[in-house]
């Protein structure tokens, strides 16, 4: 039951939030743009940990990664030309989350409020855990399960484009794109505080 909702979206980390395409024939142009974007990127390593994100559990960065931050910022900007303007209904829905002025400005300009300095890399593992006393036992069990993936660095070597036939449909991988640049070593890492945000 705890994984029912995140399973619909597949196991992923969002770099650019889902958006409505700018036109009926945008997919081919979007695929070309993502392929060109990935061709210029370089693989890099990160370390993961199982940690809370508000009332959820997620696989998160154990250390701040400049390379991951740059990947997110560049994804948001480079692919935005393919995004249709956000609808009034979606703006109203997002504003129910009590956005800060900065988040509201991001929503109107970029279609999503939790980007740039508001971005927190995460791969969702559970739905909301309402019982506070259950959160730590669940975190510990997940930490043990994911230990083979958190004890050593993980190589980020590509990105995927996901799609939905409609908003209720499961996500599907449209195509995966390998980074083609030279290997990048990110030495500018400092410990990252876990900051809960809306997912």
mmCIF file of C-alpha atoms in Angstrom, residues 3-193:
data_model
loop_
_atom_site.group_PDB
_atom_site.id
_atom_site.type_symbol
_atom_site.label_atom_id
_atom_site.label_comp_id
_atom_site.label_asym_id
_atom_site.label_seq_id
_atom_site.Cartn_x
_atom_site.Cartn_y
_atom_site.Cartn_z
ATOM 1 C CA UNK A 3 4.240 2.094 -2.774
ATOM 2 C CA UNK A 4 0.968 2.092 -4.735
ATOM 3 C CA UNK A 5 1.019 5.775 -5.699
ATOM 4 C CA UNK A 6 4.735 6.152 -6.534
ATOM 5 C CA UNK A 7 4.625 2.941 -8.597
ATOM 6 C CA UNK A 8 2.336 4.687 -11.090
ATOM 7 C CA UNK A 9 5.135 7.100 -11.921
ATOM 8 C CA UNK A 10 7.903 4.517 -12.113
ATOM 9 C CA UNK A 11 11.175 4.708 -10.187
ATOM 10 C CA UNK A 12 12.642 8.006 -11.316
ATOM 11 C CA UNK A 13 14.035 11.366 -10.271
ATOM 12 C CA UNK A 14 12.414 14.419 -11.847
ATOM 13 C CA UNK A 15 14.804 16.911 -13.433
ATOM 14 C CA UNK A 16 12.140 18.835 -15.364
ATOM 15 C CA UNK A 17 8.568 18.489 -14.156
ATOM 16 C CA UNK A 18 5.879 16.965 -16.431
ATOM 17 C CA UNK A 19 4.338 19.463 -18.839
ATOM 18 C CA UNK A 20 1.766 19.688 -21.587
ATOM 19 C CA UNK A 21 3.467 19.774 -25.015
ATOM 20 C CA UNK A 22 3.491 23.043 -26.913
ATOM 21 C CA UNK A 23 1.797 21.446 -29.916
ATOM 22 C CA UNK A 24 0.458 18.181 -31.324
ATOM 23 C CA UNK A 25 3.698 17.351 -33.157
ATOM 24 C CA UNK A 26 6.198 18.353 -30.486
ATOM 25 C CA UNK A 27 7.438 14.860 -29.563
ATOM 26 C CA UNK A 28 9.919 14.494 -32.442
ATOM 27 C CA UNK A 29 11.417 17.922 -31.774
ATOM 28 C CA UNK A 30 11.548 17.195 -28.047
ATOM 29 C CA UNK A 31 13.355 13.902 -28.652
ATOM 30 C CA UNK A 32 15.899 15.716 -30.833
ATOM 31 C CA UNK A 33 16.418 18.358 -28.142
ATOM 32 C CA UNK A 34 16.919 15.818 -25.349
ATOM 33 C CA UNK A 35 19.321 13.814 -27.505
ATOM 34 C CA UNK A 36 21.380 16.937 -28.304
ATOM 35 C CA UNK A 37 21.286 17.953 -24.636
ATOM 36 C CA UNK A 38 22.521 14.538 -23.452
ATOM 37 C CA UNK A 39 25.243 14.428 -26.087
ATOM 38 C CA UNK A 40 26.868 17.485 -24.491
ATOM 39 C CA UNK A 41 26.651 16.196 -20.895
ATOM 40 C CA UNK A 42 29.311 14.269 -19.011
ATOM 41 C CA UNK A 43 28.752 11.340 -16.628
ATOM 42 C CA UNK A 44 29.302 12.058 -12.948
ATOM 43 C CA UNK A 45 29.095 10.248 -9.633
ATOM 44 C CA UNK A 46 26.773 10.859 -6.687
ATOM 45 C CA UNK A 47 26.077 9.115 -3.399
ATOM 46 C CA UNK A 48 22.563 8.223 -2.273
ATOM 47 C CA UNK A 49 20.906 7.714 1.107
ATOM 48 C CA UNK A 50 17.411 6.767 2.210
ATOM 49 C CA UNK A 51 15.965 9.827 3.935
ATOM 50 C CA UNK A 52 12.609 11.484 4.634
ATOM 51 C CA UNK A 53 11.144 14.114 2.347
ATOM 52 C CA UNK A 54 8.339 15.558 4.401
ATOM 53 C CA UNK A 55 6.115 12.565 5.211
ATOM 54 C CA UNK A 56 7.549 10.457 2.366
ATOM 55 C CA UNK A 57 10.647 8.298 2.166
ATOM 56 C CA UNK A 58 12.956 8.772 -0.773
ATOM 57 C CA UNK A 59 16.360 7.971 -2.148
ATOM 58 C CA UNK A 60 18.154 11.298 -1.833
ATOM 59 C CA UNK A 61 21.610 12.726 -2.361
ATOM 60 C CA UNK A 62 23.861 12.018 0.610
ATOM 61 C CA UNK A 63 26.058 14.965 -0.402
ATOM 62 C CA UNK A 64 25.486 18.142 -2.352
ATOM 63 C CA UNK A 65 26.447 17.630 -5.988
ATOM 64 C CA UNK A 66 27.266 20.617 -8.153
ATOM 65 C CA UNK A 67 26.984 18.420 -11.245
ATOM 66 C CA UNK A 68 23.439 17.327 -10.323
ATOM 67 C CA UNK A 69 22.414 20.903 -9.603
ATOM 68 C CA UNK A 70 23.734 22.025 -12.979
ATOM 69 C CA UNK A 71 21.994 19.124 -14.723
ATOM 70 C CA UNK A 72 18.662 20.152 -13.210
ATOM 71 C CA UNK A 73 19.067 23.858 -13.976
ATOM 72 C CA UNK A 74 20.095 23.126 -17.574
ATOM 73 C CA UNK A 75 17.228 20.647 -18.128
ATOM 74 C CA UNK A 76 14.642 23.167 -16.962
ATOM 75 C CA UNK A 77 15.947 25.848 -19.294
ATOM 76 C CA UNK A 78 16.970 23.823 -22.350
ATOM 77 C CA UNK A 79 13.660 21.986 -22.811
ATOM 78 C CA UNK A 80 11.232 24.751 -21.896
ATOM 79 C CA UNK A 81 10.574 25.779 -25.486
ATOM 80 C CA UNK A 82 8.605 22.536 -25.918
ATOM 81 C CA UNK A 83 6.280 23.269 -22.967
ATOM 82 C CA UNK A 84 2.824 24.794 -23.405
ATOM 83 C CA UNK A 85 1.982 27.612 -20.949
ATOM 84 C CA UNK A 86 0.579 26.291 -17.697
ATOM 85 C CA UNK A 87 -3.222 26.396 -17.531
ATOM 86 C CA UNK A 88 -5.188 28.554 -15.103
ATOM 87 C CA UNK A 89 -6.587 25.371 -13.535
ATOM 88 C CA UNK A 90 -3.083 24.010 -12.883
ATOM 89 C CA UNK A 91 -1.959 27.345 -11.446
ATOM 90 C CA UNK A 92 -4.927 27.320 -9.053
ATOM 91 C CA UNK A 93 -4.222 23.702 -8.071
ATOM 92 C CA UNK A 94 -0.564 24.419 -7.320
ATOM 93 C CA UNK A 95 -1.385 27.550 -5.352
ATOM 94 C CA UNK A 96 -3.376 25.464 -2.886
ATOM 95 C CA UNK A 97 0.024 24.370 -1.606
ATOM 96 C CA UNK A 98 0.650 27.845 -0.137
ATOM 97 C CA UNK A 99 3.556 28.786 -2.359
ATOM 98 C CA UNK A 100 6.141 31.369 -1.428
ATOM 99 C CA UNK A 101 6.395 34.432 -3.733
ATOM 100 C CA UNK A 102 9.510 32.903 -5.341
ATOM 101 C CA UNK A 103 7.781 29.570 -5.917
ATOM 102 C CA UNK A 104 4.765 31.327 -7.408
ATOM 103 C CA UNK A 105 7.016 33.230 -9.803
ATOM 104 C CA UNK A 106 8.670 29.961 -10.861
ATOM 105 C CA UNK A 107 5.228 28.430 -11.404
ATOM 106 C CA UNK A 108 4.136 31.218 -13.738
ATOM 107 C CA UNK A 109 7.405 31.429 -15.688
ATOM 108 C CA UNK A 110 8.493 27.785 -15.799
ATOM 109 C CA UNK A 111 5.309 25.806 -15.067
ATOM 110 C CA UNK A 112 6.503 24.310 -11.757
ATOM 111 C CA UNK A 113 7.281 25.893 -8.380
ATOM 112 C CA UNK A 114 9.985 23.628 -6.922
ATOM 113 C CA UNK A 115 12.924 24.322 -9.218
ATOM 114 C CA UNK A 116 16.371 25.934 -9.175
ATOM 115 C CA UNK A 117 17.235 26.746 -5.542
ATOM 116 C CA UNK A 118 13.965 25.035 -4.478
ATOM 117 C CA UNK A 119 14.986 21.766 -6.190
ATOM 118 C CA UNK A 120 15.704 18.710 -4.027
ATOM 119 C CA UNK A 121 16.794 15.625 -5.945
ATOM 120 C CA UNK A 122 14.806 12.584 -4.842
ATOM 121 C CA UNK A 123 13.553 9.209 -6.020
ATOM 122 C CA UNK A 124 10.269 8.565 -4.220
ATOM 123 C CA UNK A 125 10.028 5.245 -2.384
ATOM 124 C CA UNK A 126 6.737 5.536 -0.485
ATOM 125 C CA UNK A 127 3.467 7.380 -0.342
ATOM 126 C CA UNK A 128 2.802 9.644 2.644
ATOM 127 C CA UNK A 129 3.454 7.910 5.972
ATOM 128 C CA UNK A 130 0.796 9.391 8.232
ATOM 129 C CA UNK A 131 1.923 7.634 11.415
ATOM 130 C CA UNK A 132 4.993 9.473 12.711
ATOM 131 C CA UNK A 133 6.106 6.548 14.870
ATOM 132 C CA UNK A 134 6.250 4.331 11.761
ATOM 133 C CA UNK A 135 8.546 6.595 9.773
ATOM 134 C CA UNK A 136 11.877 5.624 11.348
ATOM 135 C CA UNK A 137 11.282 1.826 11.230
ATOM 136 C CA UNK A 138 10.282 2.166 7.568
ATOM 137 C CA UNK A 139 13.345 4.308 6.828
ATOM 138 C CA UNK A 140 15.618 1.772 8.520
ATOM 139 C CA UNK A 141 14.106 -1.128 6.581
ATOM 140 C CA UNK A 142 14.498 0.753 3.289
ATOM 141 C CA UNK A 143 18.064 1.742 4.173
ATOM 142 C CA UNK A 144 18.904 -1.941 4.634
ATOM 143 C CA UNK A 145 17.184 -2.855 1.363
ATOM 144 C CA UNK A 146 19.019 -0.177 -0.611
ATOM 145 C CA UNK A 147 22.384 -0.629 1.112
ATOM 146 C CA UNK A 148 23.990 -2.170 -2.017
ATOM 147 C CA UNK A 149 23.169 1.080 -3.849
ATOM 148 C CA UNK A 150 24.117 3.541 -1.107
ATOM 149 C CA UNK A 151 27.409 2.076 0.085
ATOM 150 C CA UNK A 152 29.219 2.964 -3.150
ATOM 151 C CA UNK A 153 28.954 5.934 -5.541
ATOM 152 C CA UNK A 154 26.359 5.788 -8.315
ATOM 153 C CA UNK A 155 27.320 6.796 -11.849
ATOM 154 C CA UNK A 156 24.812 9.149 -13.479
ATOM 155 C CA UNK A 157 25.347 8.480 -17.171
ATOM 156 C CA UNK A 158 22.120 9.474 -18.904
ATOM 157 C CA UNK A 159 18.583 10.795 -18.696
ATOM 158 C CA UNK A 160 15.208 9.510 -19.852
ATOM 159 C CA UNK A 161 12.194 11.174 -21.410
ATOM 160 C CA UNK A 162 8.919 9.968 -19.880
ATOM 161 C CA UNK A 163 5.415 10.354 -21.271
ATOM 162 C CA UNK A 164 1.762 9.716 -20.439
ATOM 163 C CA UNK A 165 -1.148 9.154 -22.795
ATOM 164 C CA UNK A 166 -3.213 11.157 -20.272
ATOM 165 C CA UNK A 167 -2.752 12.428 -16.731
ATOM 166 C CA UNK A 168 -4.239 9.309 -15.168
ATOM 167 C CA UNK A 169 -2.039 6.893 -17.119
ATOM 168 C CA UNK A 170 1.184 5.381 -15.779
ATOM 169 C CA UNK A 171 4.422 6.967 -16.897
ATOM 170 C CA UNK A 172 6.243 5.210 -19.720
ATOM 171 C CA UNK A 173 9.854 5.584 -20.805
ATOM 172 C CA UNK A 174 9.815 7.129 -24.277
ATOM 173 C CA UNK A 175 13.590 6.950 -24.733
ATOM 174 C CA UNK A 176 16.792 6.900 -22.679
ATOM 175 C CA UNK A 177 19.764 9.074 -23.695
ATOM 176 C CA UNK A 178 23.375 8.400 -22.741
ATOM 177 C CA UNK A 179 25.693 11.255 -21.825
ATOM 178 C CA UNK A 180 28.440 11.498 -24.429
ATOM 179 C CA UNK A 181 30.888 13.965 -22.870
ATOM 180 C CA UNK A 182 34.042 13.088 -20.985
ATOM 181 C CA UNK A 183 33.709 11.769 -17.426
ATOM 182 C CA UNK A 184 33.105 14.598 -14.950
ATOM 183 C CA UNK A 185 34.455 14.461 -11.389
ATOM 184 C CA UNK A 186 32.462 16.590 -8.969
ATOM 185 C CA UNK A 187 34.756 17.551 -6.101
ATOM 186 C CA UNK A 188 32.632 20.445 -4.801
ATOM 187 C CA UNK A 189 30.589 18.439 -2.324
ATOM 188 C CA UNK A 190 29.503 19.400 1.177
ATOM 189 C CA UNK A 191 27.036 17.641 3.474
ATOM 190 C CA UNK A 192 23.423 18.407 2.531
ATOM 191 C CA UNK A 193 20.705 19.068 5.093
#
